[in-house]
């Protein structure tokens, strides 16, 4: 099964969980800069954020 990128609205901004060969990396934007997320922040993406489809994410935040 191929892993796919996951898209979220988290704390009113964009966040993504990106598949990589070693597992996954996660990022969010703060002050117009992508910042690596901590494991706690990733959990918060899932618990308190809203998952979006790729098209909904791109419509709201632009294409990555």
Coordinates of N, CA, C and O in Angstrom, one line a residue:
X1 N 0.8 -1.2 0.0 CA 0.0 0.0 0.0 C 0.9 1.2 0.0 O 1.8 1.4 0.8
X2 N 0.6 2.1 -0.9 CA 1.4 3.4 -1.0 C 0.9 4.4 0.0 O -0.3 4.6 0.2
X3 N 1.9 5.0 0.7 CA 1.5 6.1 1.6 C 1.2 7.3 0.9 O 1.8 7.6 -0.2
X4 N 0.3 8.1 1.4 CA 0.0 9.4 0.8 C 0.2 10.5 1.8 O 0.1 10.3 3.0
X5 N 0.4 11.7 1.2 CA 0.5 12.9 2.1 C -0.9 13.2 2.7 O -1.9 13.0 2.1
X6 N -0.9 13.6 4.0 CA -2.1 13.9 4.7 C -2.1 15.5 4.9 O -1.0 16.0 5.3
X7 N -3.2 16.1 4.8 CA -3.4 17.5 4.8 C -4.3 17.9 6.0 O -5.3 17.3 6.2
X8 N -3.9 19.0 6.7 CA -4.7 19.4 7.9 C -4.8 20.9 7.9 O -3.9 21.6 7.5
X9 N -5.8 21.4 8.6 CA -5.9 22.8 9.1 C -5.6 22.6 10.6 O -6.3 21.8 11.3
X10 N -4.6 23.2 11.1 CA -4.2 23.1 12.5 C -3.8 24.5 13.0 O -3.0 25.2 12.4
X11 N -4.5 24.9 14.1 CA -4.3 26.2 14.7 C -4.5 27.3 13.6 O -3.7 28.2 13.5
X12 N -5.5 27.1 12.7 CA -5.9 28.1 11.7 C -4.9 28.1 10.5 O -5.0 29.0 9.6
X13 N -3.9 27.3 10.5 CA -2.9 27.3 9.4 C -2.8 25.9 8.8 O -3.3 24.9 9.3
X14 N -2.0 25.8 7.7 CA -1.7 24.5 7.1 C -0.7 23.6 7.8 O 0.2 24.1 8.4
X15 N -1.0 22.4 7.7 CA -0.1 21.4 8.3 C -0.1 20.1 7.4 O -1.2 19.8 6.9
X16 N 1.0 19.4 7.2 CA 1.0 18.2 6.4 C 1.8 17.1 7.1 O 2.7 17.4 7.9
X17 N 1.5 15.9 6.8 CA 2.3 14.8 7.2 C 2.7 14.1 5.9 O 1.8 13.7 5.1
X18 N 4.0 14.0 5.7 CA 4.6 13.6 4.4 C 5.2 12.3 4.5 O 6.0 12.0 5.4
X19 N 4.8 11.3 3.6 CA 5.5 10.0 3.7 C 6.9 10.1 3.1 O 7.2 10.8 2.2
X20 N 7.8 9.4 3.8 CA 9.2 9.3 3.3 C 9.6 7.8 3.5 O 8.9 7.1 4.2
X21 N 10.6 7.3 2.8 CA 11.0 5.9 2.9 C 11.2 5.4 4.4 O 10.8 4.3 4.7
X22 N 11.6 6.3 5.3 CA 11.9 5.9 6.6 C 10.6 6.0 7.5 O 10.7 5.7 8.7
X23 N 9.5 6.5 7.0 CA 8.3 6.7 7.8 C 7.5 7.9 7.4 O 7.1 7.9 6.2
X24 N 7.4 8.9 8.2 CA 6.7 10.1 7.9 C 7.4 11.3 8.5 O 7.9 11.2 9.6
X25 N 7.3 12.4 7.9 CA 7.7 13.7 8.4 C 6.5 14.6 8.4 O 5.6 14.5 7.6
X26 N 6.5 15.6 9.4 CA 5.3 16.5 9.5 C 5.8 17.9 9.6 O 6.9 18.2 10.2
X27 N 5.0 18.8 9.0 CA 5.4 20.2 9.0 C 4.1 21.1 9.2 O 3.0 20.7 8.8
X28 N 4.3 22.3 9.6 CA 3.2 23.3 9.7 C 3.9 24.6 9.4 O 5.1 24.8 9.4
X29 N 3.0 25.6 9.0 CA 3.5 26.9 8.7 C 3.3 27.9 9.9 O 2.2 27.9 10.4
X30 N 4.3 28.6 10.2 CA 4.3 29.7 11.2 C 5.1 30.8 10.6 O 6.3 30.6 10.2
X31 N 4.6 32.0 10.6 CA 5.3 33.2 10.1 C 5.8 32.9 8.7 O 7.0 33.2 8.4
X32 N 5.0 32.3 7.8 CA 5.3 32.1 6.4 C 6.5 31.1 6.2 O 7.1 31.2 5.2
X33 N 6.7 30.3 7.2 CA 7.9 29.3 7.1 C 7.4 27.9 7.5 O 6.7 27.8 8.5
X34 N 7.8 26.9 6.7 CA 7.5 25.5 7.1 C 8.4 25.1 8.2 O 9.6 25.3 8.1
X35 N 7.8 24.6 9.3 CA 8.5 24.2 10.5 C 8.3 22.7 10.7 O 7.1 22.3 10.7
X36 N 9.4 21.9 11.0 CA 9.1 20.5 11.3 C 8.3 20.4 12.6 O 8.6 21.1 13.6
X37 N 7.4 19.5 12.6 CA 6.5 19.3 13.8 C 7.1 18.3 14.7 O 7.8 17.3 14.3
X38 N 6.9 18.5 16.0 CA 7.3 17.5 17.0 C 6.3 16.4 17.0 O 5.1 16.5 16.6
X39 N 6.6 15.2 17.6 CA 5.6 14.2 17.7 C 4.3 14.6 18.5 O 3.2 14.2 18.1
X40 N 4.4 15.5 19.5 CA 3.3 16.0 20.2 C 2.4 16.8 19.2 O 1.2 16.8 19.3
X41 N 3.0 17.6 18.4 CA 2.3 18.5 17.5 C 1.6 17.6 16.4 O 0.5 17.9 16.1
X42 N 2.3 16.6 16.0 CA 1.6 15.7 15.0 C 0.4 15.0 15.6 O -0.7 15.0 15.0
X43 N 0.5 14.6 16.8 CA -0.7 14.1 17.5 C -1.8 15.1 17.6 O -3.0 14.8 17.3
X44 N -1.5 16.4 17.8 CA -2.4 17.4 17.9 C -3.0 17.7 16.5 O -4.2 18.1 16.4
X45 N -2.3 17.6 15.4 CA -2.9 17.7 14.1 C -4.1 16.8 14.0 O -5.1 17.2 13.5
X46 N -3.9 15.5 14.4 CA -4.9 14.5 14.3 C -6.0 14.7 15.2 O -7.2 14.5 14.9
X47 N -5.7 15.0 16.5 CA -6.7 15.2 17.5 C -7.5 16.5 17.4 O -8.8 16.5 17.4
X48 N -6.8 17.6 17.3 CA -7.5 18.9 17.3 C -7.6 19.6 15.9 O -8.3 20.6 15.8
X49 N -6.8 19.1 14.9 CA -6.9 19.7 13.6 C -8.0 19.1 12.8 O -8.7 18.2 13.2
X50 N -8.2 19.6 11.6 CA -9.2 19.1 10.7 C -8.5 18.6 9.4 O -7.8 19.3 8.8
X51 N -8.7 17.3 9.1 CA -8.1 16.7 7.9 C -8.8 17.2 6.7 O -10.1 17.3 6.7
X52 N -8.1 17.6 5.7 CA -8.6 18.1 4.4 C -8.2 17.1 3.3 O -7.2 16.5 3.3
X53 N -9.0 17.2 2.2 CA -8.6 16.5 1.0 C -7.5 17.4 0.4 O -7.3 18.6 0.7
X54 N -6.7 16.8 -0.6 CA -5.7 17.6 -1.2 C -6.3 18.8 -1.9 O -5.8 19.9 -1.9
X55 N -7.4 18.6 -2.6 CA -8.0 19.7 -3.4 C -8.6 20.8 -2.4 O -8.4 22.0 -2.7
X56 N -9.1 20.4 -1.3 CA -9.6 21.4 -0.3 C -8.4 22.2 0.3 O -8.5 23.4 0.5
X57 N -7.3 21.5 0.6 CA -6.1 22.1 1.1 C -5.6 23.1 0.1 O -5.3 24.2 0.5
X58 N -5.5 22.7 -1.1 CA -4.9 23.6 -2.2 C -5.8 24.8 -2.4 O -5.3 25.9 -2.6
X59 N -7.1 24.6 -2.3 CA -8.0 25.7 -2.5 C -7.9 26.7 -1.3 O -7.9 27.9 -1.6
X60 N -7.7 26.2 -0.1 CA -7.6 27.1 1.0 C -6.2 27.7 1.2 O -6.1 28.9 1.5
X61 N -5.1 26.9 1.0 CA -3.8 27.4 1.3 C -2.8 27.5 0.1 O -1.7 28.0 0.2
X62 N -3.3 27.0 -1.1 CA -2.4 27.0 -2.3 C -1.7 25.7 -2.4 O -1.7 24.8 -1.5
X63 N -1.1 25.4 -3.5 CA -0.4 24.2 -3.8 C 1.0 24.1 -3.1 O 1.7 25.1 -3.2
X64 N 1.3 23.0 -2.6 CA 2.6 22.8 -2.0 C 3.6 22.6 -3.1 O 3.4 21.8 -3.9

